[in-house]
Backbone as CSV, one residue per row, in Angstrom:
resi,resn,N_x,N_y,N_z,CA_x,CA_y,CA_z,C_x,C_y,C_z
1,MET,-7.085,-14.522,-10.978,-7.184,-14.706,-9.539,-7.626,-13.393,-8.897
2,SER,-8.614,-13.466,-8.026,-9.115,-12.280,-7.336,-8.420,-12.121,-5.995
3,LEU,-8.217,-10.879,-5.630,-7.669,-10.538,-4.324,-8.801,-9.956,-3.505
4,VAL,-8.973,-10.431,-2.283,-10.004,-9.897,-1.404,-9.321,-9.248,-0.211
5,LYS,-9.701,-8.000,0.063,-9.192,-7.272,1.225,-10.312,-7.207,2.256
6,TYR,-10.012,-7.522,3.500,-10.992,-7.524,4.581,-10.664,-6.415,5.566
7,HIS,-11.699,-5.718,6.012,-11.506,-4.659,6.998,-12.619,-4.723,8.039
8,ASN,-12.246,-4.597,9.300,-13.206,-4.360,10.377,-13.128,-2.876,10.670
9,VAL,-14.253,-2.195,10.613,-14.294,-0.757,10.832,-15.049,-0.500,12.118
10,ASP,-14.391,0.158,13.060,-14.995,0.479,14.353,-14.907,1.983,14.551
11,GLY,-16.048,2.656,14.449,-16.091,4.108,14.552,-15.600,4.649,15.878
12,SER,-15.652,3.833,16.941,-15.180,4.321,18.241,-13.658,4.432,18.273
13,THR,-12.967,3.713,17.383,-11.512,3.788,17.278,-11.090,4.900,16.331
14,SER,-11.726,4.949,15.165,-11.440,5.975,14.162,-12.627,6.063,13.224
15,THR,-13.075,7.267,12.923,-14.232,7.415,12.050,-13.851,7.360,10.575
16,ILE,-12.559,7.454,10.247,-12.100,7.336,8.866,-11.111,6.182,8.778
17,LYS,-11.355,5.291,7.833,-10.495,4.118,7.645,-10.019,4.079,6.194
18,GLU,-8.713,3.945,6.012,-8.147,3.777,4.682,-8.346,2.322,4.266
19,LEU,-9.042,2.119,3.146,-9.304,0.768,2.660,-8.254,0.319,1.646
20,ILE,-7.882,1.208,0.736,-6.816,0.944,-0.240,-5.959,2.201,-0.304
21,SER,-4.706,2.074,0.055,-3.823,3.245,0.080,-3.362,3.611,-1.326
22,PRO,-3.097,4.906,-1.571,-2.502,5.304,-2.845,-1.154,4.603,-3.008
23,GLY,-0.834,4.258,-4.242,0.441,3.611,-4.505,0.400,2.101,-4.497
24,ARG,-0.740,1.513,-4.239,-0.862,0.047,-4.248,-0.960,-0.503,-5.664
25,ASN,-1.294,0.360,-6.617,-1.429,-0.030,-8.025,-2.384,-1.197,-8.229
26,ILE,-3.463,-1.144,-7.483,-4.505,-2.162,-7.618,-5.337,-1.822,-8.848
27,GLY,-5.671,-2.827,-9.630,-6.522,-2.624,-10.801,-7.927,-2.237,-10.370
28,ASN,-8.859,-2.428,-11.234,-10.238,-2.064,-10.925,-10.787,-2.876,-9.759
29,VAL,-11.545,-2.220,-8.911,-12.250,-2.886,-7.827,-13.506,-3.495,-8.434
30,SER,-13.702,-4.798,-8.257,-14.861,-5.441,-8.876,-16.077,-5.481,-7.956
31,SER,-15.854,-5.497,-6.629,-17.001,-5.452,-5.712,-16.578,-4.937,-4.342
32,ILE,-17.546,-4.327,-3.672,-17.366,-3.881,-2.286,-18.607,-4.311,-1.516
33,ILE,-18.398,-5.020,-0.419,-19.491,-5.433,0.460,-19.300,-4.691,1.773
34,ILE,-20.344,-3.993,2.213,-20.312,-3.268,3.483,-21.427,-3.827,4.350
35,CYS,-21.067,-4.432,5.472,-22.035,-5.077,6.366,-22.069,-4.338,7.701
36,ASN,-23.249,-3.866,8.073,-23.436,-3.245,9.387,-23.588,-4.373,10.403
37,THR,-22.596,-4.530,11.269,-22.600,-5.631,12.232,-23.288,-5.279,13.543
38,ASN,-23.747,-4.050,13.691,-24.430,-3.633,14.909,-25.814,-4.271,14.958
39,ALA,-26.161,-4.833,16.095,-27.426,-5.563,16.232,-28.646,-4.658,16.357
40,SER,-28.451,-3.366,16.670,-29.626,-2.534,16.918,-29.603,-1.142,16.305
41,SER,-28.466,-0.683,15.800,-28.376,0.696,15.302,-27.964,0.747,13.836
42,SER,-28.505,1.727,13.134,-28.100,1.993,11.756,-26.702,2.593,11.741
43,ALA,-26.022,2.434,10.615,-24.691,3.024,10.417,-24.786,4.049,9.296
44,THR,-24.043,5.143,9.439,-23.970,6.163,8.400,-22.608,6.051,7.727
45,VAL,-22.625,5.851,6.402,-21.414,5.523,5.660,-21.175,6.526,4.536
46,THR,-19.944,7.006,4.452,-19.477,7.767,3.299,-18.270,7.021,2.746
47,LEU,-18.350,6.635,1.475,-17.276,5.920,0.794,-16.736,6.856,-0.279
48,TYR,-15.407,7.052,-0.310,-14.855,8.033,-1.239,-13.434,7.682,-1.655
49,ILE,-13.011,8.303,-2.776,-11.612,8.243,-3.187,-11.025,9.623,-2.927
50,GLU,-9.725,9.639,-2.601,-9.072,10.918,-2.302,-7.609,10.844,-2.702
51,SER,-7.131,11.937,-3.310,-5.700,12.052,-3.607,-5.077,12.904,-2.516
52,ASN,-3.847,12.639,-2.235,-3.139,13.417,-1.233,-1.685,13.538,-1.671
53,ILE,-1.504,14.141,-2.827,-0.166,14.282,-3.403,0.563,15.407,-2.686
54,SER,1.769,15.154,-2.275,2.564,16.144,-1.557,2.642,17.447,-2.350
55,GLY,2.355,18.553,-1.683,2.453,19.868,-2.297,1.224,20.285,-3.081
56,GLN,0.193,19.433,-3.131,-1.021,19.770,-3.860,-2.224,19.678,-2.931
57,SER,-3.284,20.374,-3.299,-4.519,20.284,-2.538,-5.133,18.899,-2.721
58,SER,-5.700,18.372,-1.652,-6.363,17.081,-1.706,-7.610,17.174,-2.584
59,GLN,-7.875,16.124,-3.353,-9.088,16.038,-4.150,-9.883,14.849,-3.648
60,ARG,-11.151,15.090,-3.308,-12.010,14.041,-2.774,-13.256,13.920,-3.634
61,PHE,-13.619,12.653,-3.949,-14.812,12.374,-4.737,-15.610,11.274,-4.033
62,ASN,-16.860,11.579,-3.692,-17.711,10.639,-2.967,-18.313,9.601,-3.904
63,ILE,-18.300,8.349,-3.462,-19.012,7.261,-4.127,-20.364,7.090,-3.448
64,LEU,-20.353,7.090,-2.115,-21.567,7.111,-1.287,-21.418,8.271,-0.320
65,LYS,-22.467,8.997,-0.048,-22.393,10.135,0.875,-23.483,10.001,1.933
66,SER,-23.079,9.811,3.177,-23.982,9.736,4.328,-25.130,8.756,4.108
67,LEU,-24.799,7.584,3.572,-25.802,6.545,3.333,-26.071,5.795,4.626
68,GLU,-27.336,5.623,4.956,-27.713,4.897,6.159,-27.912,3.425,5.822
69,ILE,-27.192,2.568,6.537,-27.346,1.114,6.397,-27.956,0.615,7.696
70,ILE,-29.153,0.039,7.623,-29.841,-0.373,8.845,-29.093,-1.525,9.517
71,SER,-29.388,-1.735,10.792,-28.686,-2.751,11.575,-28.830,-4.127,10.929
72,LYS,-27.774,-4.909,11.054,-27.713,-6.277,10.543,-28.030,-6.370,9.053
73,SER,-27.646,-5.338,8.281,-27.881,-5.332,6.833,-26.572,-5.191,6.075
74,THR,-26.617,-5.547,4.789,-25.433,-5.520,3.947,-25.713,-4.762,2.664
75,LEU,-24.748,-3.944,2.244,-24.796,-3.227,0.976,-23.758,-3.865,0.057
76,PHE,-24.178,-4.176,-1.176,-23.296,-4.808,-2.149,-23.164,-3.899,-3.353
77,LEU,-21.935,-3.473,-3.651,-21.639,-2.652,-4.826,-20.805,-3.478,-5.789
78,GLU,-21.117,-3.380,-7.088,-20.320,-4.099,-8.081,-20.400,-3.380,-9.420
79,GLY,-19.478,-3.742,-10.298,-19.490,-3.228,-11.669,-19.506,-1.721,-11.742
80,SER,-20.493,-1.177,-12.453,-20.553,0.269,-12.684,-20.903,1.062,-11.427
81,ASP,-21.258,0.386,-10.319,-21.484,1.082,-9.046,-20.182,1.657,-8.501
82,ILE,-19.057,1.107,-8.941,-17.741,1.486,-8.429,-16.931,2.105,-9.560
83,PRO,-16.615,3.384,-9.470,-15.836,4.004,-10.545,-14.393,3.495,-10.555
84,SER,-13.816,3.410,-11.745,-12.388,3.097,-11.862,-11.606,4.324,-11.411
85,PHE,-10.464,4.099,-10.771,-9.639,5.228,-10.355,-8.171,4.845,-10.389
86,ASN,-7.346,5.839,-10.588,-5.895,5.689,-10.631,-5.405,5.448,-9.204
87,ASN,-4.850,4.268,-8.937,-4.386,3.927,-7.594,-2.864,3.957,-7.498
88,SER,-2.219,4.700,-8.402,-0.763,4.823,-8.350,-0.372,5.766,-7.202
89,GLU,0.915,5.907,-6.985,1.425,6.800,-5.934,0.919,8.227,-6.112
90,SER,0.735,8.646,-7.365,0.232,9.999,-7.632,-1.277,10.006,-7.870
91,GLY,-1.944,8.909,-7.508,-3.383,8.775,-7.729,-4.201,8.872,-6.452
92,TYR,-5.165,7.987,-6.336,-6.166,8.056,-5.276,-6.133,6.830,-4.383
93,GLY,-6.573,7.022,-3.140,-6.828,5.929,-2.223,-8.323,5.819,-2.014
94,LEU,-8.767,4.691,-1.472,-10.181,4.450,-1.178,-10.369,4.482,0.330
95,TYR,-11.364,5.241,0.791,-11.586,5.457,2.222,-13.056,5.281,2.563
96,ILE,-13.313,4.984,3.839,-14.676,4.936,4.346,-14.726,5.785,5.612
97,GLU,-15.800,6.539,5.752,-16.034,7.352,6.950,-17.339,6.888,7.576
98,VAL,-17.326,6.673,8.891,-18.492,6.154,9.609,-18.743,6.980,10.864
99,GLY,-19.890,6.767,11.464,-20.206,7.427,12.723,-19.412,6.837,13.872
100,GLY,-19.342,7.564,14.979,-18.524,7.181,16.123,-18.932,5.899,16.823
101,SER,-20.166,5.437,16.632,-20.594,4.195,17.276,-20.860,3.080,16.269
102,ASP,-20.494,3.298,15.011,-20.765,2.320,13.962,-19.714,1.213,13.941
103,THR,-20.149,-0.009,13.644,-19.249,-1.143,13.453,-19.634,-1.841,12.151
104,LEU,-18.645,-2.001,11.270,-18.892,-2.555,9.941,-17.810,-3.548,9.557
105,ASP,-18.171,-4.478,8.688,-17.191,-5.301,7.999,-17.211,-4.873,6.536
106,VAL,-16.027,-4.719,5.945,-15.911,-4.300,4.548,-15.032,-5.317,3.821
107,LEU,-15.547,-5.863,2.723,-14.809,-6.810,1.903,-14.703,-6.227,0.508
108,ILE,-13.491,-6.158,-0.006,-13.221,-5.563,-1.308,-12.587,-6.626,-2.193
109,THR,-13.154,-6.836,-3.375,-12.599,-7.769,-4.346,-12.027,-6.986,-5.512
110,VAL,-10.766,-7.275,-5.845,-10.115,-6.621,-6.988,-9.658,-7.680,-7.972
């Protein structure tokens, strides 16, 4: 059985959105769909994993870095496009960073 997580991302509210928090112990992510819902403007997207273990320096690894998704378009990542990562309490979370006027829908299948 697949679990799908849905997120509406609105850059005017927050430019960084936590998609999967550390400690959820989610297995491998099988797909990520990122849809730019803006009718006229491109969106700039950075997708990354980050650890934030108490007392240690944060470690961040980019999956996508400042990728432009044109208006009314969708990016589909699957399989080897998405690295496996430790999602335990001492592991990593999955985050997306967008521009201040960007609006996106993000669907994650695990």
